[in-house]
Short mmCIF file of C-alpha atoms in Angstrom, two decimals:
data_model
loop_
_atom_site.label_atom_id
_atom_site.label_comp_id
_atom_site.label_asym_id
_atom_site.label_seq_id
_atom_site.Cartn_x
_atom_site.Cartn_y
_atom_site.Cartn_z
CA UNK A 1 -171.06 -32.73 180.46
CA UNK A 2 -168.47 -31.33 182.84
CA UNK A 3 -169.05 -27.93 184.39
CA UNK A 4 -165.84 -25.93 184.84
CA UNK A 5 -165.77 -23.16 187.43
CA UNK A 6 -162.09 -22.70 188.14
CA UNK A 7 -159.40 -20.20 187.14
CA UNK A 8 -156.95 -23.13 187.21
CA UNK A 9 -158.39 -25.02 184.19
CA UNK A 10 -157.70 -23.82 180.68
CA UNK A 11 -159.06 -24.87 177.30
CA UNK A 12 -157.31 -23.88 174.07
CA UNK A 13 -158.34 -24.94 170.59
CA UNK A 14 -157.67 -24.37 166.92
CA UNK A 15 -157.86 -25.65 163.37
CA UNK A 16 -154.67 -25.86 161.28
CA UNK A 17 -153.67 -27.01 157.83
CA UNK A 18 -151.00 -29.69 158.15
CA UNK A 19 -150.10 -29.70 154.45
CA UNK A 20 -151.40 -29.11 150.93
CA UNK A 21 -149.32 -30.89 148.30
CA UNK A 22 -151.65 -31.44 145.34
CA UNK A 23 -150.66 -28.34 143.34
CA UNK A 24 -146.89 -28.76 143.64
CA UNK A 25 -146.96 -32.57 143.36
CA UNK A 26 -145.39 -33.17 146.79
CA UNK A 27 -144.54 -36.60 148.17
CA UNK A 28 -147.84 -36.98 150.02
CA UNK A 29 -149.67 -36.67 146.69
CA UNK A 30 -147.24 -38.29 144.25
CA UNK A 31 -145.07 -40.55 146.43
CA UNK A 32 -145.51 -43.97 147.95
CA UNK A 33 -144.25 -45.85 150.98
CA UNK A 34 -144.11 -44.40 154.50
CA UNK A 35 -144.52 -40.60 154.64
CA UNK A 36 -144.95 -38.14 157.49
CA UNK A 37 -145.72 -34.45 157.99
CA UNK A 38 -145.42 -32.53 161.27
CA UNK A 39 -146.84 -29.19 162.26
CA UNK A 40 -145.97 -27.47 165.54
CA UNK A 41 -148.75 -25.76 167.48
CA UNK A 42 -148.08 -23.16 170.19
CA UNK A 43 -150.73 -22.61 172.83
CA UNK A 44 -152.10 -19.10 173.33
CA UNK A 45 -150.89 -19.27 176.93
CA UNK A 46 -148.64 -21.75 178.75
CA UNK A 47 -150.22 -24.45 180.90
CA UNK A 48 -148.68 -25.31 184.29
CA UNK A 49 -148.29 -28.98 183.24
CA UNK A 50 -148.63 -30.69 179.83
CA UNK A 51 -152.36 -30.72 178.98
CA UNK A 52 -154.50 -33.44 177.46
CA UNK A 53 -154.68 -32.88 173.68
CA UNK A 54 -157.42 -34.19 171.37
CA UNK A 55 -157.04 -34.10 167.57
CA UNK A 56 -159.44 -34.87 164.74
CA UNK A 57 -159.41 -34.28 161.00
CA UNK A 58 -161.43 -31.28 159.88
CA UNK A 59 -160.61 -31.68 156.17
CA UNK A 60 -159.35 -34.70 154.21
CA UNK A 61 -158.68 -34.52 150.47
CA UNK A 62 -157.63 -37.96 149.18
CA UNK A 63 -157.28 -39.64 145.79
CA UNK A 64 -160.25 -41.88 145.02
CA UNK A 65 -158.28 -44.74 143.43
CA UNK A 66 -156.29 -45.85 146.49
CA UNK A 67 -157.02 -47.05 150.02
CA UNK A 68 -157.24 -44.46 152.79
CA UNK A 69 -154.40 -45.34 155.19
CA UNK A 70 -153.54 -42.73 157.79
CA UNK A 71 -152.62 -41.92 161.35
CA UNK A 72 -153.15 -38.55 163.04
CA UNK A 73 -151.58 -38.08 166.50
CA UNK A 74 -150.35 -35.46 168.97
CA UNK A 75 -146.69 -35.90 169.95
CA UNK A 76 -144.14 -34.02 172.07
CA UNK A 77 -146.80 -32.33 174.22
CA UNK A 78 -145.34 -29.65 176.52
CA UNK A 79 -146.74 -26.77 178.55
CA UNK A 80 -146.18 -24.47 175.55
CA UNK A 81 -147.37 -26.58 172.59
CA UNK A 82 -147.26 -29.88 170.72
CA UNK A 83 -146.69 -31.45 167.30
CA UNK A 84 -149.54 -32.64 165.10
CA UNK A 85 -148.24 -35.64 163.13
CA UNK A 86 -149.90 -37.13 160.05
CA UNK A 87 -148.59 -40.41 158.64
CA UNK A 88 -149.56 -42.49 155.62
CA UNK A 89 -148.01 -45.44 153.77
CA UNK A 90 -148.16 -47.70 150.69
CA UNK A 91 -149.87 -46.11 147.67
CA UNK A 92 -152.24 -43.78 149.55
CA UNK A 93 -152.36 -40.35 147.88
CA UNK A 94 -153.19 -37.34 150.06
CA UNK A 95 -153.71 -33.89 148.55
CA UNK A 96 -154.27 -32.02 151.83
CA UNK A 97 -155.18 -32.45 155.48
CA UNK A 98 -156.45 -30.03 158.10
CA UNK A 99 -156.77 -30.90 161.79
CA UNK A 100 -158.90 -29.51 164.61
CA UNK A 101 -157.36 -29.71 168.08
CA UNK A 102 -158.31 -29.04 171.70
CA UNK A 103 -156.05 -28.88 174.77
CA UNK A 104 -157.41 -29.02 178.32
CA UNK A 105 -155.20 -28.67 181.38
CA UNK A 106 -154.12 -26.81 184.48
CA UNK A 107 -153.10 -23.16 184.25
CA UNK A 108 -150.67 -21.26 186.45
CA UNK A 109 -152.54 -19.44 189.20
CA UNK A 110 -151.61 -16.27 191.09
CA UNK A 111 -151.88 -17.95 194.52
CA UNK A 112 -149.42 -20.73 193.57
CA UNK A 113 -146.00 -20.44 195.17
CA UNK A 114 -142.97 -22.67 195.53
CA UNK A 115 -141.45 -23.32 198.96
CA UNK A 116 -138.51 -25.43 197.77
#
């Protein structure tokens, strides 16, 4: 366990649905081959530098008759947000996915100043 006692370290977190395509028969549910969905997340407050972001699935609804092939990653991480990216391929059929995320990083601080 790490004890944090600093106004310079921020932790933001959330849980977001990336897609739900079962009801409308979207490509994640009815298609095949490589497929991708992106969802942009904005932090509640800007960090002073891009934070470390951790992602995990909080809900997976898959078809039972195919293999479970997937990748879940954070991309394009900035001080203001990032993209959650879900990828699948071949005949995998995905009805819906939700992801939990956590960002930990440095926050701007009132005593910081730039002398350049």
